Coordinates of C-alpha atoms in Angstrom, one line a residue:
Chain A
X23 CA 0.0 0.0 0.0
X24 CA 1.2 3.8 -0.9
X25 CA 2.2 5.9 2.4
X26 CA -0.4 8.8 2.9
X27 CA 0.6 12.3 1.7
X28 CA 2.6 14.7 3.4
X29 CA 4.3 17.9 2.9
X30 CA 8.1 17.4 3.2
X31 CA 8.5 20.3 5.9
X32 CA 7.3 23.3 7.0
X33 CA 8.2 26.0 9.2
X34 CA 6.6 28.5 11.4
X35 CA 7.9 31.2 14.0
X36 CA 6.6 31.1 17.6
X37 CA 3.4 31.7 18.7
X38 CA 2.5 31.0 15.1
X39 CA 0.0 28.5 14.0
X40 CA 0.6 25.9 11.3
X41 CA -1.7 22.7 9.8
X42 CA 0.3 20.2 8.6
X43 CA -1.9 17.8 5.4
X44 CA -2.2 13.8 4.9
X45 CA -3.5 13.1 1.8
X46 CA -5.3 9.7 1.1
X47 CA -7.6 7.7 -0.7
X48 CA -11.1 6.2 -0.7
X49 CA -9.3 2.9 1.1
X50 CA -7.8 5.1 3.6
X51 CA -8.1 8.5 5.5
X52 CA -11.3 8.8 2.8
X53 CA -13.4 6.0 4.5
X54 CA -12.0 5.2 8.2
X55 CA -11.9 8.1 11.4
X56 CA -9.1 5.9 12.2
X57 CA -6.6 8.2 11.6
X58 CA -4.0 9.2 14.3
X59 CA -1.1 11.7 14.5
X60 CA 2.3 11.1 15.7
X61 CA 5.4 13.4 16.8
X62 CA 9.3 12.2 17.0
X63 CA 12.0 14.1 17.8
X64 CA 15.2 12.6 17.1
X65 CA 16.3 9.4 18.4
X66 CA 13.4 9.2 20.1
X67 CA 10.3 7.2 20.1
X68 CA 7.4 8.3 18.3
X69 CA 4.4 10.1 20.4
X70 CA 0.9 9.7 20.0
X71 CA -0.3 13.4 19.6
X72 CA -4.3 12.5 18.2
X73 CA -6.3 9.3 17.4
X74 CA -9.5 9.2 15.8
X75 CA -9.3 11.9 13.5
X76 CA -9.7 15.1 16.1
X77 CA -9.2 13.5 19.8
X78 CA -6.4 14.4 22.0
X79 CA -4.8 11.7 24.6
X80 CA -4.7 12.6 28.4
X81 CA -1.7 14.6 28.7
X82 CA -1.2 16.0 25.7
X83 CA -1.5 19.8 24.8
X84 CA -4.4 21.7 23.7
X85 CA -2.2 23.5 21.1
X86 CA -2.5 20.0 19.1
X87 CA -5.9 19.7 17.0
X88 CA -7.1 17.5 14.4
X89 CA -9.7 17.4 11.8
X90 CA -10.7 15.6 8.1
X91 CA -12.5 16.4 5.3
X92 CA -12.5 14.1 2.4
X93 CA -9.7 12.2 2.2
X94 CA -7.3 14.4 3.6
X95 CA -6.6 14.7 7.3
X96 CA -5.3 17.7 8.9
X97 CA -2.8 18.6 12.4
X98 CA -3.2 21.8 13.4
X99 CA -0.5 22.7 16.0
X100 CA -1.1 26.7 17.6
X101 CA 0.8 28.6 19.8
X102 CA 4.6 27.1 18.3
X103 CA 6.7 26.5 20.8
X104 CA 10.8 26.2 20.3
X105 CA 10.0 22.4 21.6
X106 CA 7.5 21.5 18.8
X107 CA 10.4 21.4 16.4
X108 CA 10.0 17.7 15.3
X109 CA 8.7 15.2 13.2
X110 CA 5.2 14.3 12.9
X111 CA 3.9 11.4 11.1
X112 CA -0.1 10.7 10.1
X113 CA -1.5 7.2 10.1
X114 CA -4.5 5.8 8.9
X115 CA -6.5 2.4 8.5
X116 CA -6.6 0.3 5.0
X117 CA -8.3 -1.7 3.6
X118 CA -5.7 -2.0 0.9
X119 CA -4.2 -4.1 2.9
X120 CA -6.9 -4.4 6.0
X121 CA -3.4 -3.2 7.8
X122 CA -2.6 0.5 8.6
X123 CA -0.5 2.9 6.9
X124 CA 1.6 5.7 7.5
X125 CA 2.2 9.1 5.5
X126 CA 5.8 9.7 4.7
X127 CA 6.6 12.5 7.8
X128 CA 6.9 16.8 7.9
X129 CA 9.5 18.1 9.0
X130 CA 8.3 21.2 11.3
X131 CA 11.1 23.7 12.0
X132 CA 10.6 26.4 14.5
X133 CA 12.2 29.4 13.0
Chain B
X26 CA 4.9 2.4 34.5
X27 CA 4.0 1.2 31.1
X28 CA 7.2 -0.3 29.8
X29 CA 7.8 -1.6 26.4
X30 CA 11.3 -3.8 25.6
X31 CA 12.0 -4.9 22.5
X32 CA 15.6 -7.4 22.1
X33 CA 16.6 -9.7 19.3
X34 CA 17.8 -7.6 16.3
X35 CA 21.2 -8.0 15.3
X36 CA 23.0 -8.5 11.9
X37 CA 21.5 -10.8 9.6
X38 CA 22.7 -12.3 5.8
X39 CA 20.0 -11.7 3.4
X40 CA 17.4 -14.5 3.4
X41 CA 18.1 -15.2 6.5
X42 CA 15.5 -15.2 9.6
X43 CA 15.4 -13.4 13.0
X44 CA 13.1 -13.6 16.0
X45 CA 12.4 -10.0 17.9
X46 CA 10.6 -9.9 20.8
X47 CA 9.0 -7.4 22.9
X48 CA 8.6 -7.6 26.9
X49 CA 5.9 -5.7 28.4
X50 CA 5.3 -4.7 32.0
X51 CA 3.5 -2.0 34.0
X52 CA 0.0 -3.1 32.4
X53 CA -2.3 -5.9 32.0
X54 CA -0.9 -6.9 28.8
X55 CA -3.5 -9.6 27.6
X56 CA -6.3 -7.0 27.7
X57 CA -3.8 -4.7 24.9
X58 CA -3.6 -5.1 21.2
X59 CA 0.2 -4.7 20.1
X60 CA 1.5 -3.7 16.9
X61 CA 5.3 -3.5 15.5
X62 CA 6.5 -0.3 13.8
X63 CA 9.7 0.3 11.9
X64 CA 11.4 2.6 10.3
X65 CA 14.8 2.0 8.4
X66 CA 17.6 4.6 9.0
X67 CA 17.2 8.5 8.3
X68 CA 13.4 7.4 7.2
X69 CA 10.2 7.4 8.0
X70 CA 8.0 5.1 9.5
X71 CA 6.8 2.2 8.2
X72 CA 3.9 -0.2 9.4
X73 CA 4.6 -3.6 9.7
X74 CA 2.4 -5.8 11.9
X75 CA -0.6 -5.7 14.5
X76 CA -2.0 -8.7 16.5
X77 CA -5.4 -8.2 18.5
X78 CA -5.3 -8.3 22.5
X79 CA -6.9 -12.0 22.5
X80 CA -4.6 -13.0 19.4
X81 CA -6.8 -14.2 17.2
X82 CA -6.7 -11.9 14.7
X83 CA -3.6 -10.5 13.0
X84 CA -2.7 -7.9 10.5
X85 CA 0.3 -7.3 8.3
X86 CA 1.7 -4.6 5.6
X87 CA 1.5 -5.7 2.2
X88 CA 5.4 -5.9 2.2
X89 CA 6.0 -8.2 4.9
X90 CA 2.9 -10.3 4.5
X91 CA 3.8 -14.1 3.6
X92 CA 7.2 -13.5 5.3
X93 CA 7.1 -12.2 8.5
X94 CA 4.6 -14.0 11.9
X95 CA 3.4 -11.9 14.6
X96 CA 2.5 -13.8 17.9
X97 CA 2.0 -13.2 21.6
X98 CA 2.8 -14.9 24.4
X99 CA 0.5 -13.7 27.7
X100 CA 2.0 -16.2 30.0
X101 CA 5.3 -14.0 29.6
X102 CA 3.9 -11.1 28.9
X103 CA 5.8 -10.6 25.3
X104 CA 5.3 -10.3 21.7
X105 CA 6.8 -11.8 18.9
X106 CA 7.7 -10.9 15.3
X107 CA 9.7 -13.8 13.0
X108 CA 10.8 -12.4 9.9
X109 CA 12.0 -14.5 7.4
X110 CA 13.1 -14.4 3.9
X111 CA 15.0 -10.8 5.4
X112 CA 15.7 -8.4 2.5
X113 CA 18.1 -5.6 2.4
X114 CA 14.9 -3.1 3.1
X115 CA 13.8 -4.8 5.9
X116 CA 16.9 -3.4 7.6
X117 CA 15.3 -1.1 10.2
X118 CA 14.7 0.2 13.9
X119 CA 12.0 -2.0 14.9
X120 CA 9.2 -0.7 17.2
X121 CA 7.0 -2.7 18.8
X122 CA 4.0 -0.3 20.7
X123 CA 0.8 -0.8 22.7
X124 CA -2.9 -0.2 21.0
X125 CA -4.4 2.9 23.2
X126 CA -7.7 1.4 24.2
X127 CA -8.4 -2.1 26.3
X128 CA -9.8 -4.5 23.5
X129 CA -9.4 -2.3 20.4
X130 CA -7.3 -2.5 17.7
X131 CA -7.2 1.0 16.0
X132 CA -3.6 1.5 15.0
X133 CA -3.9 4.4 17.5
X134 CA -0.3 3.5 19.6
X135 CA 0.0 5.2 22.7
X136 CA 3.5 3.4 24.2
X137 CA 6.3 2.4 21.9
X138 CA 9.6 0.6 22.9
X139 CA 13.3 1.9 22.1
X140 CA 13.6 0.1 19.4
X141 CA 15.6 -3.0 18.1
X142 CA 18.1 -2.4 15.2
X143 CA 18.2 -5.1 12.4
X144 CA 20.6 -4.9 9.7
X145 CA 20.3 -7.2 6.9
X146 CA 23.9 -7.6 4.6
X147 CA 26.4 -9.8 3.7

């Protein structure tokens, strides 16, 4: 199965907001809420940010947000902070494969 | 504490097999689907494999499907992936991680491990 969509990086300055895209198909992001949202810094391991399309796990910060529409998922992250520099990573459930996928990862650079 | 330990990985010729396994403790680890993660060096991750919290159903990624097992062991608490027929792109960090909610199995992974490194080369 092809990894979900992603912009490559982008960059914000702090305090800033920026949404960061998954694109998908009809097999994926189009047709499941089972989409969750990931951020790694490096050498780390990855941190669950958002499951189920919008909701957040306990502990994790109210500047995260996310939403669909279509087949494209969305991570809204507001107020940047210097610490929000990272990767983040989309996932979603297919039925391409009846196995999950994941996009290919943004970059997010605090400038 | 939630803790997550993956061991096993370790240089491997290609074609060759390997057994990883994951030890979990801190949680009730029969009542958790568990799913392994990888994601080969300087890239980006990669879904490999999923087993539900009772074992009786199991998923796999298109590219590993036919060659690689998942299993689970809730007498010891761990979880299992063979690989066989290893190819150089299987060389990877290999995650294994914990499903978020008791009984579901969402892909939404709330714990991950550290990570075991398998390298695949003559």
């Amino acid at each position: 199965q092809s990894a979900l969509t992603q912009p490559a990086s982008v960059s914000g300055s702090p305090g800033q907001s920026i949404t960061i895209s998954c694109t998908g198909t009809s097999s994926d992001v189009g047709s499941y809420d089972l989409v969750s949202w990931y951020q790694q810094h490096p050498g780390k391991a990855p941190k669950l940010l958002i499951y189920d399309v919008s909701n957040r796990p306990s502990g994790v910060s109210n500047r995260f947000s996310g939403s669909k529409s279509g087949s494209t998922a969305s991570l809204t992250i507001s107020g940047l902070q210097a610490e929000d520099e990272a990767d983040y990573y989309c996932s979603s459930y297919t039925s391409s494969s009846t196995s999950w996928v994941f996009g290919g990862g943004t970059k997010l650079t605090v400038l | 504490e939630v803790q997550l330990v993956e061991s096993g990985g370790g240089l491997v010729q290609p074609g060759g097999s390997l057994r990883l396994s994951c030890a979990a403790s801190g949680f009730t680890f029969s009542s958790y689907a568990m799913h392994w993660v990888r994601q080969a060096p300087g890239k980006g991750l990669e879904y490999v494999s999923a087993i539900s919290s009772n074992g009786g159903s199991t998923y796999y990624a298109n590219s590993v499907k036919g060659r690689f097992t998942i299993s689970r062991d809730s007498s010891k608490n761990t979880l299992y992936l063979q690989m066989g027929s290893l190819r150089a792109e299987d060389m990877a960090v290999y995650y294994c991680a914990r499903e978020l909610a008791v009984g579901a199995t969402k892909g939404h992974l709330d714990y991950w491990g550290q990570g075991t490194l398998v390298t695949v080369s003559s």
